[in-house]
Amino acid sequence: MTVSVSLAPTQESPEPPPPPSDSGLVRAAGLVVAVVATVVTAIVELYLTPLRIAGVPIGASVLFAVVANWALAWFVLHTTRRRWSVGLPWVLWTVIMLFAAGARTEEGDYLLSGSDWIALVMILVGSLSFAVFAYRMILGRTQL
């Protein structure tokens, strides 16, 4: 009994190109875009807080805070390729919300009042969305 073996060369798949965010310029630009986007989304969330339909508060800012903050954390992680960078929009967003909760307008009103449940829930879940993203990142469930 004879066995014939052919020694045909196997084709190896070429290595994928490195991600474009390996340059320092892309990382810096990603951080700048994330900071600007954090300020913009925080202001949009502040404007969405008192939104009502037929006198009933709808809580659009709560949903927007979860989605926008998760997207901000994902964006800054994937553009900078640095885990610490997730903390920058998180801290900036939290400072803006705390400032809005303590600042008064010219008429004497607070931007976010302590009796407005939508504002309080928005601050809670907005910060929790960053926290959950960071926790998943630490556990290794969010890949770079």
Coordinates of N, CA and C in Angstrom, one line a residue:
M1 N 0.8 -1.2 0.0 CA 0.0 0.0 0.0 C 0.9 1.2 0.0
T2 N 0.6 2.1 -0.9 CA 1.4 3.4 -1.0 C 0.5 4.6 -0.7
V3 N 1.0 5.6 -0.1 CA 0.3 6.8 0.2 C 1.0 7.9 -0.5
S4 N 0.3 8.7 -1.3 CA 0.9 9.8 -2.0 C 0.5 11.1 -1.3
V5 N 1.5 11.9 -1.1 CA 1.3 13.2 -0.4 C 1.7 14.3 -1.3
S6 N 0.9 15.2 -1.5 CA 1.3 16.4 -2.4 C 1.7 17.5 -1.5
L7 N 2.7 18.1 -1.8 CA 3.3 19.2 -1.0 C 3.0 20.6 -1.7
A8 N 1.7 20.8 -1.8 CA 1.3 22.1 -2.4 C 1.4 23.2 -1.3
P9 N 1.9 24.4 -1.8 CA 2.1 25.4 -0.8 C 0.8 26.0 -0.3
T10 N 0.7 26.2 0.9 CA -0.6 26.8 1.5 C -0.5 28.3 1.5
Q11 N -1.6 28.9 1.2 CA -1.6 30.4 1.2 C -2.0 30.9 2.6
E12 N -1.1 31.7 3.1 CA -1.4 32.4 4.4 C -2.1 33.7 4.1
S13 N -3.1 34.0 5.0 CA -3.7 35.3 4.8 C -2.8 36.4 5.2
P14 N -2.8 37.5 4.5 CA -1.9 38.6 4.8 C -2.4 39.3 6.1
E15 N -1.5 39.8 6.9 CA -1.9 40.5 8.1 C -2.7 41.7 7.9
P16 N -3.7 42.0 8.7 CA -4.5 43.2 8.4 C -3.6 44.4 8.8
P17 N -3.9 45.5 8.1 CA -3.1 46.7 8.4 C -3.4 47.2 9.8
P18 N -2.4 47.9 10.4 CA -2.6 48.4 11.8 C -3.7 49.4 11.8
P19 N -4.4 49.6 12.9 CA -5.5 50.6 12.9 C -4.9 52.0 12.8
P20 N -5.7 52.9 12.1 CA -5.2 54.2 11.9 C -4.9 55.0 13.1
S21 N -5.5 54.6 14.3 CA -5.4 55.4 15.5 C -4.0 55.2 16.2
D22 N -3.0 54.7 15.5 CA -1.7 54.5 16.1 C -0.9 55.8 16.1
S23 N -1.3 56.7 15.4 CA -0.5 58.0 15.3 C -1.0 58.9 16.5
G24 N 0.0 59.7 16.9 CA -0.3 60.6 18.0 C -1.3 61.7 17.6
L25 N -1.3 62.1 16.4 CA -2.2 63.1 15.9 C -3.6 62.7 16.0
V26 N -3.9 61.4 15.6 CA -5.2 60.9 15.6 C -5.7 60.7 17.1
R27 N -4.8 60.3 18.0 CA -5.2 60.2 19.4 C -5.5 61.6 20.0
A28 N -4.7 62.6 19.7 CA -5.0 63.9 20.2 C -6.3 64.5 19.6
A29 N -6.5 64.3 18.3 CA -7.7 64.7 17.7 C -9.0 64.0 18.3
G30 N -8.8 62.7 18.6 CA -9.9 62.0 19.2 C -10.3 62.5 20.5
L31 N -9.2 62.9 21.3 CA -9.5 63.4 22.6 C -10.1 64.8 22.6
V32 N -9.7 65.6 21.6 CA -10.3 66.9 21.5 C -11.8 66.8 21.0
V33 N -12.0 65.9 20.1 CA -13.4 65.7 19.6 C -14.3 65.2 20.7
A34 N -13.8 64.3 21.6 CA -14.5 63.7 22.7 C -14.9 64.8 23.7
V35 N -13.9 65.7 24.0 CA -14.2 66.8 24.9 C -15.3 67.7 24.4
V36 N -15.2 68.1 23.1 CA -16.2 69.0 22.5 C -17.5 68.3 22.5
A37 N -17.5 67.0 22.1 CA -18.8 66.3 22.1 C -19.4 66.1 23.5
T38 N -18.6 66.0 24.5 CA -19.1 65.9 25.8 C -19.8 67.2 26.3
V39 N -19.2 68.3 26.0 CA -19.8 69.6 26.3 C -21.1 69.8 25.5
V40 N -21.1 69.5 24.3 CA -22.3 69.6 23.4 C -23.4 68.7 23.9
T41 N -23.1 67.4 24.2 CA -24.2 66.5 24.6 C -24.7 66.9 26.0
A42 N -23.8 67.4 26.9 CA -24.3 67.8 28.2 C -25.2 68.9 28.1
I43 N -25.0 69.9 27.2 CA -25.9 71.0 27.1 C -27.2 70.6 26.5
V44 N -27.1 69.6 25.5 CA -28.4 69.1 24.9 C -29.2 68.4 26.0
E45 N -28.5 67.6 26.8 CA -29.3 66.9 27.9 C -29.9 67.9 28.9
L46 N -29.2 69.0 29.2 CA -29.8 70.1 30.0 C -31.1 70.7 29.4
Y47 N -31.0 70.9 28.1 CA -32.2 71.4 27.4 C -33.3 70.4 27.3
L48 N -33.0 69.1 27.2 CA -34.1 68.1 27.1 C -34.7 67.8 28.5
T49 N -34.1 68.2 29.6 CA -34.7 67.8 30.9 C -36.1 68.3 31.1
P50 N -36.4 69.6 30.8 CA -37.8 70.0 31.1 C -38.8 69.7 30.0
L51 N -38.4 68.9 29.0 CA -39.3 68.6 27.8 C -40.5 67.9 28.3
R52 N -41.7 68.4 27.8 CA -43.0 67.8 28.2 C -43.9 67.7 27.0
I53 N -44.7 66.7 27.0 CA -45.8 66.6 26.0 C -47.1 66.6 26.7
A54 N -47.9 67.6 26.3 CA -49.2 67.8 27.0 C -49.1 68.0 28.5
G55 N -48.0 68.6 28.9 CA -47.8 68.8 30.4 C -47.2 67.7 31.1
V56 N -46.9 66.6 30.4 CA -46.4 65.4 31.1 C -44.9 65.3 30.7
P57 N -44.0 65.2 31.8 CA -42.6 65.1 31.5 C -42.3 63.7 30.8
I58 N -41.5 63.8 29.8 CA -41.3 62.5 29.0 C -39.9 61.9 29.3
G59 N -39.0 62.6 29.9 CA -37.7 62.0 30.3 C -36.8 61.7 29.1
A60 N -36.8 62.5 28.1 CA -36.0 62.2 26.9 C -34.5 62.4 27.3
S61 N -34.2 63.3 28.2 CA -32.8 63.5 28.6 C -32.2 62.3 29.3
V62 N -33.0 61.4 29.9 CA -32.5 60.2 30.6 C -32.0 59.3 29.5
L63 N -32.8 59.0 28.5 CA -32.4 58.1 27.4 C -31.2 58.7 26.6
F64 N -31.3 59.9 26.4 CA -30.2 60.6 25.6 C -28.9 60.5 26.4
A65 N -29.0 60.7 27.7 CA -27.7 60.6 28.5 C -27.1 59.3 28.5
V66 N -27.9 58.2 28.5 CA -27.4 56.9 28.5 C -26.7 56.6 27.1
V67 N -27.4 56.9 26.1 CA -26.9 56.6 24.7 C -25.7 57.4 24.4
A68 N -25.8 58.7 24.7 CA -24.7 59.6 24.3 C -23.4 59.4 25.1
N69 N -23.6 59.1 26.4 CA -22.4 58.9 27.2 C -21.7 57.6 26.9
W70 N -22.5 56.5 26.6 CA -21.9 55.3 26.2 C -21.1 55.5 24.9
A71 N -21.8 56.2 24.0 CA -21.1 56.4 22.7 C -19.8 57.3 22.8
L72 N -19.9 58.2 23.7 CA -18.7 59.1 24.0 C -17.5 58.2 24.6
A73 N -17.9 57.3 25.5 CA -16.8 56.5 26.1 C -16.3 55.5 25.1
W74 N -17.1 54.9 24.2 CA -16.7 54.0 23.2 C -15.8 54.8 22.2
F75 N -16.2 56.0 21.8 CA -15.4 56.8 20.8 C -14.0 57.1 21.3
V76 N -14.0 57.6 22.6 CA -12.7 58.1 23.1 C -11.8 56.9 23.3
L77 N -12.3 55.7 23.7 CA -11.5 54.5 23.9 C -10.9 54.1 22.6
H78 N -11.7 54.0 21.5 CA -11.3 53.5 20.2 C -10.4 54.5 19.4
T79 N -10.5 55.7 19.7 CA -9.7 56.7 18.9 C -8.3 56.9 19.6
T80 N -8.3 56.9 20.9 CA -7.0 57.1 21.6 C -6.3 55.8 21.9
R81 N -7.0 54.7 22.0 CA -6.4 53.4 22.4 C -5.8 53.5 23.8
R82 N -6.3 54.3 24.6 CA -5.8 54.4 26.0 C -7.0 54.3 26.9
R83 N -6.9 53.4 27.9 CA -8.0 53.2 28.8 C -8.3 54.4 29.7
W84 N -7.3 55.2 30.1 CA -7.5 56.3 31.0 C -8.3 57.4 30.3
S85 N -8.4 57.4 29.0 CA -9.1 58.5 28.3 C -10.6 58.4 28.5
V86 N -11.1 57.3 28.9 CA -12.6 57.2 29.2 C -12.9 58.1 30.4
G87 N -12.0 58.3 31.3 CA -12.2 59.2 32.5 C -12.4 60.6 32.2
L88 N -11.8 61.1 31.1 CA -11.8 62.5 30.7 C -13.3 63.0 30.4
P89 N -14.0 62.3 29.5 CA -15.4 62.8 29.3 C -16.3 62.5 30.5
W90 N -16.0 61.5 31.2 CA -16.8 61.2 32.4 C -16.7 62.3 33.4
V91 N -15.4 62.7 33.7 CA -15.2 63.8 34.7 C -15.8 65.1 34.2
L92 N -15.6 65.4 32.9 CA -16.1 66.6 32.4 C -17.6 66.7 32.4
W93 N -18.2 65.6 32.0 CA -19.7 65.5 32.0 C -20.2 65.7 33.5
T94 N -19.6 65.0 34.4 CA -20.1 65.1 35.8 C -19.9 66.5 36.4
V95 N -18.8 67.2 36.0 CA -18.6 68.6 36.5 C -19.6 69.5 35.9
I96 N -19.9 69.3 34.6 CA -21.0 70.2 34.0 C -22.3 70.0 34.7
M97 N -22.7 68.7 35.0 CA -24.0 68.5 35.6 C -24.0 69.0 37.0
L98 N -22.9 68.9 37.8 CA -22.9 69.4 39.1 C -22.9 70.9 39.1
F99 N -22.3 71.5 38.1 CA -22.4 73.0 38.0 C -23.8 73.4 37.7
A100 N -24.4 72.7 36.8 CA -25.8 73.0 36.4 C -26.8 72.8 37.6
A101 N -26.5 71.9 38.4 CA -27.4 71.6 39.6 C -27.2 72.7 40.6
G102 N -26.0 73.4 40.7 CA -25.8 74.4 41.7 C -25.8 75.8 41.2
A103 N -25.9 76.0 39.9 CA -25.9 77.4 39.3 C -27.3 77.9 39.2
R104 N -27.4 79.2 39.5 CA -28.7 79.9 39.3 C -28.7 80.8 38.1
T105 N -29.9 80.9 37.5 CA -30.0 81.8 36.4 C -30.2 83.2 36.9
E106 N -30.3 84.2 36.0 CA -30.5 85.6 36.4 C -31.8 85.8 37.2
E107 N -32.8 84.9 36.9 CA -34.1 85.0 37.5 C -34.1 84.3 38.9
G108 N -33.0 83.6 39.2 CA -32.9 82.9 40.5 C -33.3 81.4 40.4
D109 N -33.5 80.9 39.2 CA -33.9 79.5 39.1 C -32.6 78.7 38.9
Y110 N -32.7 77.4 39.4 CA -31.6 76.5 39.1 C -31.8 75.9 37.8
L111 N -30.7 75.6 37.1 CA -30.7 74.9 35.8 C -31.3 73.5 36.0
L112 N -30.9 72.8 37.0 CA -31.4 71.5 37.4 C -31.8 71.6 38.9
S113 N -33.1 71.4 39.1 CA -33.5 71.5 40.5 C -33.5 70.1 41.2
G114 N -33.4 70.2 42.5 CA -33.4 68.9 43.3 C -34.8 68.3 43.4
S115 N -35.8 69.0 43.0 CA -37.2 68.4 43.0 C -37.6 67.9 41.7
D116 N -36.7 68.0 40.7 CA -37.0 67.5 39.4 C -36.5 66.1 39.2
W117 N -37.3 65.1 39.3 CA -36.9 63.7 39.3 C -36.2 63.3 38.0
I118 N -36.6 63.9 36.9 CA -35.9 63.6 35.6 C -34.4 64.1 35.6
A119 N -34.2 65.2 36.2 CA -32.8 65.7 36.3 C -32.0 64.8 37.2
L120 N -32.5 64.4 38.3 CA -31.8 63.5 39.2 C -31.5 62.2 38.6
V121 N -32.5 61.6 37.9 CA -32.3 60.3 37.2 C -31.3 60.5 36.1
M122 N -31.4 61.6 35.3 CA -30.4 61.8 34.2 C -29.0 61.8 34.8
I123 N -28.7 62.5 35.9 CA -27.4 62.6 36.4 C -27.0 61.2 36.9
L124 N -27.8 60.5 37.5 CA -27.5 59.1 37.9 C -27.2 58.2 36.8
V125 N -28.1 58.0 35.8 CA -27.9 57.1 34.8 C -26.8 57.6 33.8
G126 N -26.6 58.9 33.6 CA -25.6 59.4 32.8 C -24.2 59.0 33.3
S127 N -24.0 59.2 34.6 CA -22.7 58.8 35.2 C -22.6 57.3 35.2
L128 N -23.7 56.6 35.5 CA -23.6 55.1 35.5 C -23.3 54.5 34.1
S129 N -23.7 55.1 33.1 CA -23.3 54.6 31.8 C -21.8 54.7 31.5
F130 N -21.2 55.7 32.0 CA -19.7 55.8 31.9 C -19.1 54.7 32.9
A131 N -19.7 54.6 34.0 CA -19.2 53.6 35.0 C -19.3 52.2 34.5
V132 N -20.4 51.8 33.9 CA -20.6 50.5 33.4 C -19.7 50.2 32.2
F133 N -19.5 51.2 31.4 CA -18.6 51.1 30.3 C -17.2 50.8 30.8
A134 N -16.7 51.6 31.8 CA -15.4 51.4 32.4 C -15.3 50.1 33.1
Y135 N -16.3 49.7 33.8 CA -16.3 48.4 34.4 C -16.1 47.2 33.4
R136 N -16.9 47.3 32.3 CA -16.8 46.3 31.3 C -15.4 46.3 30.6
M137 N -14.9 47.5 30.5 CA -13.5 47.6 29.9 C -12.5 47.0 30.8
I138 N -12.6 47.2 32.1 CA -11.7 46.6 33.1 C -11.8 45.1 33.1
L139 N -13.0 44.6 33.0 CA -13.2 43.1 32.9 C -12.7 42.5 31.6
G140 N -12.5 43.3 30.6 CA -12.0 42.9 29.3 C -13.1 42.5 28.4
R141 N -14.4 42.9 28.7 CA -15.5 42.6 27.8 C -15.6 43.7 26.7
T142 N -15.0 44.8 26.9 CA -15.0 45.8 25.8 C -13.5 45.8 25.2
Q143 N -13.4 45.5 24.0 CA -12.1 45.3 23.4 C -11.7 46.6 22.7
L144 N -10.4 46.8 22.7 CA -9.8 48.0 22.0 C -9.9 47.7 20.5

